[in-house]
Short mmCIF file of C-alpha atoms and ligand atoms in Angstrom, two decimals:
data_model
loop_
_atom_site.label_atom_id
_atom_site.label_comp_id
_atom_site.label_asym_id
_atom_site.label_seq_id
_atom_site.Cartn_x
_atom_site.Cartn_y
_atom_site.Cartn_z
CA UNK A 1 115.49 114.26 111.42
CA UNK A 2 112.80 111.51 111.62
CA UNK A 3 112.82 108.63 114.14
CA UNK A 4 110.85 105.34 113.67
CA UNK A 5 111.43 102.03 111.89
CA UNK A 6 111.54 103.44 108.49
CA UNK A 7 113.60 106.37 109.25
CA UNK A 8 115.53 107.61 106.39
CA UNK A 9 113.81 105.21 103.82
CA UNK A 10 112.21 106.27 100.79
CA UNK A 11 108.96 104.34 99.95
CA UNK A 12 106.96 104.50 96.73
CA UNK A 13 103.34 103.43 97.10
CA UNK A 14 100.86 102.91 94.47
CA UNK A 15 97.04 103.16 95.57
CA UNK A 16 93.49 103.41 94.02
CA UNK A 17 92.32 102.41 90.75
CA UNK A 18 93.42 103.11 87.37
CA UNK A 19 90.72 104.52 84.71
CA UNK A 20 91.24 103.67 81.20
CA UNK A 21 89.30 105.86 78.62
CA UNK A 22 87.00 104.55 76.18
CA UNK A 23 85.64 108.08 74.90
CA UNK A 24 85.71 111.43 76.72
CA UNK A 25 83.01 110.49 79.01
CA UNK A 26 83.63 106.73 79.99
CA UNK A 27 86.11 104.52 81.23
CA UNK A 28 87.01 100.86 82.31
CA UNK A 29 87.98 100.60 85.81
CA UNK A 30 88.33 98.45 89.00
CA UNK A 31 86.66 98.75 92.24
CA UNK A 32 89.22 100.49 94.68
CA UNK A 33 88.77 103.06 97.30
CA UNK A 34 92.30 103.71 97.79
CA UNK A 35 91.92 103.61 101.41
CA UNK A 36 94.60 100.68 102.13
CA UNK A 37 97.28 102.37 100.02
CA UNK A 38 96.48 105.88 101.83
CA UNK A 39 96.61 103.96 105.33
CA UNK A 40 100.00 102.49 104.27
CA UNK A 41 101.02 106.08 103.25
CA UNK A 42 100.06 107.19 106.61
CA UNK A 43 101.76 104.29 108.41
CA UNK A 44 105.14 104.76 106.36
CA UNK A 45 105.09 108.51 107.36
CA UNK A 46 104.53 107.57 110.97
CA UNK A 47 107.49 105.13 110.87
CA UNK A 48 109.77 108.09 109.58
CA UNK A 49 109.82 107.52 106.21
CA UNK A 50 109.70 109.81 103.09
CA UNK A 51 106.66 108.72 101.15
CA UNK A 52 105.82 109.45 97.42
CA UNK A 53 102.06 108.23 96.93
CA UNK A 54 101.28 107.30 93.16
CA UNK A 55 97.52 107.49 93.26
CA UNK A 56 94.77 106.87 90.81
CA UNK A 57 91.48 108.86 91.00
CA UNK A 58 90.08 108.57 94.57
CA UNK A 59 87.86 110.47 96.80
CA UNK A 60 90.62 110.92 99.58
CA UNK A 61 92.92 113.29 101.08
CA UNK A 62 96.57 112.63 100.88
CA UNK A 63 98.09 112.48 104.29
CA UNK A 64 100.34 115.48 105.42
CA UNK A 65 103.95 115.09 104.58
CA UNK A 66 103.09 112.62 101.40
CA UNK A 67 104.57 113.73 98.04
CA UNK A 68 101.26 112.97 96.12
CA UNK A 69 101.63 112.12 92.31
CA UNK A 70 97.83 111.99 90.66
CA UNK A 71 97.56 109.62 87.82
CA UNK A 72 94.56 108.26 85.70
CA UNK A 73 95.59 105.47 83.36
CA UNK A 74 98.09 102.51 84.09
CA UNK A 75 100.44 103.69 81.44
CA UNK A 76 100.84 107.12 83.72
CA UNK A 77 101.17 105.24 86.69
CA UNK A 78 103.77 103.39 85.26
CA UNK A 79 105.85 106.44 84.01
CA UNK A 80 105.42 108.09 87.34
CA UNK A 81 106.84 104.99 89.47
CA UNK A 82 109.71 104.54 87.00
CA UNK A 83 110.58 108.16 87.56
CA UNK A 84 110.67 107.26 91.27
CA UNK A 85 112.26 104.18 91.27
CA UNK A 86 115.88 104.91 91.23
CA UNK A 87 115.70 106.59 94.55
CA UNK A 88 113.41 103.87 96.20
CA UNK A 89 114.28 101.64 98.94
CA UNK A 90 110.84 100.07 99.52
CA UNK A 91 108.02 99.83 96.88
CA UNK A 92 104.28 98.99 97.80
CA UNK A 93 102.00 98.20 94.86
CA UNK A 94 98.43 98.45 96.23
CA UNK A 95 96.95 99.87 93.19
CA UNK A 96 94.17 98.10 91.55
CA UNK A 97 95.50 98.65 88.12
CA UNK A 98 93.23 97.83 85.03
CA UNK A 99 94.36 94.77 83.49
CA UNK A 100 93.45 96.16 79.88
CA UNK A 101 92.62 99.18 78.15
CA UNK A 102 90.73 99.90 75.13
CA UNK A 103 93.06 99.88 72.03
CA UNK A 104 91.96 103.31 71.01
CA UNK A 105 90.09 106.00 73.19
CA UNK A 106 87.23 107.56 70.68
CA UNK A 107 87.79 111.38 70.46
CA UNK A 108 84.09 112.04 70.60
CA UNK A 109 81.43 110.34 72.74
CA UNK A 110 80.49 106.98 71.15
CA UNK A 111 76.80 107.04 70.28
CA UNK A 112 74.28 104.22 70.95
CA UNK A 113 73.04 102.52 67.64
CA UNK A 114 73.49 98.63 67.59
CA UNK A 115 71.96 96.03 70.08
CA UNK A 116 75.45 94.69 70.88
CA UNK A 117 78.94 96.07 70.73
CA UNK A 118 82.25 94.80 71.44
CA UNK A 119 85.19 96.57 72.88
CA UNK A 120 88.80 95.70 71.59
CA UNK A 121 91.20 95.55 74.68
CA UNK A 122 94.90 95.32 75.13
CA UNK A 123 96.87 94.19 78.02
CA UNK A 124 98.12 97.06 80.16
CA UNK A 125 101.83 97.09 81.56
CA UNK A 126 102.30 95.51 84.93
CA UNK A 127 103.61 98.33 87.06
CA UNK A 128 104.74 96.04 89.81
CA UNK A 129 106.37 93.62 87.80
CA UNK A 130 108.32 96.31 85.77
CA UNK A 131 109.49 97.58 88.96
CA UNK A 132 111.08 94.23 90.17
CA UNK A 133 112.80 94.14 87.00
CA UNK A 134 114.91 97.38 87.66
CA UNK A 135 118.33 97.12 89.04
CA UNK A 136 118.91 97.97 91.71
CA UNK A 137 115.47 96.46 92.70
CA UNK A 138 113.61 97.98 95.60
CA UNK A 139 112.25 95.74 98.53
CA UNK A 140 108.88 94.94 96.87
CA UNK A 141 105.63 94.18 98.22
CA UNK A 142 102.53 93.49 96.19
CA UNK A 143 98.83 92.94 97.15
CA UNK A 144 96.77 89.85 95.80
CA UNK A 145 92.99 89.96 96.11
CA UNK A 146 91.85 86.50 95.46
CA UNK A 147 88.34 84.95 95.40
CA UNK A 148 89.67 81.38 96.10
CA UNK A 149 92.89 79.50 96.87
CA UNK A 150 94.36 82.52 98.66
CA UNK A 151 97.61 81.13 99.65
CA UNK A 152 98.11 79.13 96.42
CA UNK A 153 97.62 82.28 94.09
CA UNK A 154 99.38 84.45 96.48
CA UNK A 155 102.57 82.30 96.42
CA UNK A 156 102.34 82.29 92.55
CA UNK A 157 102.46 86.01 92.33
CA UNK A 158 105.15 86.48 94.77
CA UNK A 159 107.29 84.26 92.90
CA UNK A 160 106.02 85.45 89.25
CA UNK A 161 106.55 88.99 90.04
CA UNK A 162 109.89 88.74 92.15
CA UNK A 163 108.47 90.18 95.30
CA UNK A 164 109.81 90.12 98.56
CA UNK A 165 106.68 90.11 100.44
CA UNK A 166 102.83 89.63 99.38
CA UNK A 167 99.86 90.74 101.22
CA UNK A 168 96.92 88.38 100.25
CA UNK A 169 93.21 89.34 100.72
CA UNK A 170 90.02 87.12 100.39
CA UNK A 171 87.66 89.36 98.62
CA UNK A 172 84.99 86.84 98.42
CA UNK A 173 84.36 88.04 102.27
CA UNK A 174 82.20 91.50 101.61
CA UNK A 175 82.93 92.91 105.19
CA UNK A 176 86.51 93.38 104.28
CA UNK A 177 88.29 94.64 101.14
CA UNK A 178 87.02 97.36 98.49
CA UNK A 179 85.34 100.00 100.12
CA UNK A 180 85.38 98.65 103.38
CA UNK A 181 87.05 100.14 106.51
CA UNK A 182 88.28 96.85 107.73
CA UNK A 183 90.48 94.31 106.13
CA UNK A 184 92.35 91.04 106.97
CA UNK A 185 95.29 89.32 105.32
CA UNK A 186 97.98 86.74 104.93
CA UNK A 187 101.43 88.23 104.78
CA UNK A 188 103.79 86.00 102.89
CA UNK A 189 107.49 86.69 102.24
CA UNK A 190 110.50 84.91 101.09
CA UNK A 191 114.06 85.92 101.73
CA UNK A 192 117.64 84.50 102.25
CA UNK A 193 116.58 83.47 105.63
CA UNK A 194 113.81 81.47 104.22
CA UNK A 195 109.84 81.94 103.95
CA UNK A 196 107.56 83.06 106.50
CA UNK A 197 104.06 84.14 106.86
CA UNK A 198 101.77 86.13 109.50
CA UNK A 199 97.94 85.89 109.34
CA UNK A 200 96.46 89.11 110.43
CA UNK A 201 92.74 88.83 111.50
CA UNK A 202 90.30 91.60 110.61
CA UNK A 203 91.08 94.85 111.62
CA UNK A 204 91.00 98.44 110.48
CA UNK A 205 93.10 99.32 107.57
CA UNK A 206 95.16 101.74 109.46
CA UNK A 207 96.05 98.96 111.97
CA UNK A 208 96.62 96.47 109.32
CA UNK A 209 98.90 99.13 107.30
CA UNK A 210 101.06 99.74 110.69
CA UNK A 211 101.53 95.75 110.80
CA UNK A 212 102.37 95.73 107.25
CA UNK A 213 104.97 98.46 107.89
CA UNK A 214 106.48 96.83 110.90
CA UNK A 215 106.59 93.58 108.99
CA UNK A 216 108.67 95.10 105.90
CA UNK A 217 110.85 96.75 108.33
CA UNK A 218 111.68 93.45 110.14
CA UNK A 219 112.34 91.47 106.84
CA UNK A 220 113.99 94.05 105.35
CA UNK A 221 116.59 94.72 108.32
CA UNK A 222 117.54 90.75 107.97
CA UNK A 223 118.12 91.28 104.33
CA UNK A 224 120.64 94.03 104.76
O1 C5P B 1 98.31 89.86 89.20
P1 C5P B 1 97.51 90.50 89.90
O2 C5P B 1 97.08 92.00 88.98
O3 C5P B 1 96.49 89.94 90.75
O4 C5P B 1 98.51 91.28 91.19
C1 C5P B 1 98.41 92.26 91.94
C2 C5P B 1 99.48 93.14 92.31
O5 C5P B 1 100.29 93.36 90.97
C3 C5P B 1 99.16 94.38 93.19
O6 C5P B 1 100.31 94.57 94.17
C4 C5P B 1 98.94 95.22 92.07
O7 C5P B 1 99.29 96.67 92.41
C5 C5P B 1 100.17 94.94 91.06
N1 C5P B 1 99.77 95.12 89.62
C6 C5P B 1 100.26 96.19 88.88
N2 C5P B 1 100.03 96.32 87.74
C7 C5P B 1 99.34 95.74 87.02
C8 C5P B 1 98.61 94.61 87.77
C9 C5P B 1 98.81 94.63 88.79
O8 C5P B 1 101.12 97.07 89.33
N3 C5P B 1 99.08 96.06 85.62
#
């Protein structure tokens, strides 16, 4: 019997990058260590939640008691999440999903020949947007990594993806984000009580994760 602010709640978290194969030895991906997503999984476990962590390829060990689902591509991430959504109270999309994938993955290694080559890419599904289209919709949290106009772009995503909360990071600052141990964030939310925000100064990803979990719990309680 768990105690804590998320006791009894089922949380699904996506983390890490996705890899989209070009051929058996190459892929398209994003910079993402998975550290923020894994820190969130730890914080949610400490808050008493049941946690499913849907993770792309990363060099991290999953926290104890977390149900780990390993995936490689965006399509696999979507399938894993859709299988979990019916039993999910809170969904946190922290993965750096590749926006595009190669139209086809070559069966054999692509050989070099011409001076130039082009790749044909096709849009990947938006995992988070598909989750927020489900009914019932879990309390949904997204991340926004921006290099400019942080608040404006984050509010756009909050509304477009029908999120309850967004965690916005300024990734133009190389001391935070990506492979760093530290992060800083602007949390923005919207609910029946109105909009709110919380600015979190640079701190460890573990501290940031606990603060995000505490804020999710506070807002979700007001919603209930
Ligand atoms: O639109 P953008 O990719 O910047 O939105 C970022 C948010 O959406 C993150 O929470 C990310 O995990 C999620 N996302 C997703 N599937 C995609 C693209 C983004 O779940 N294909």
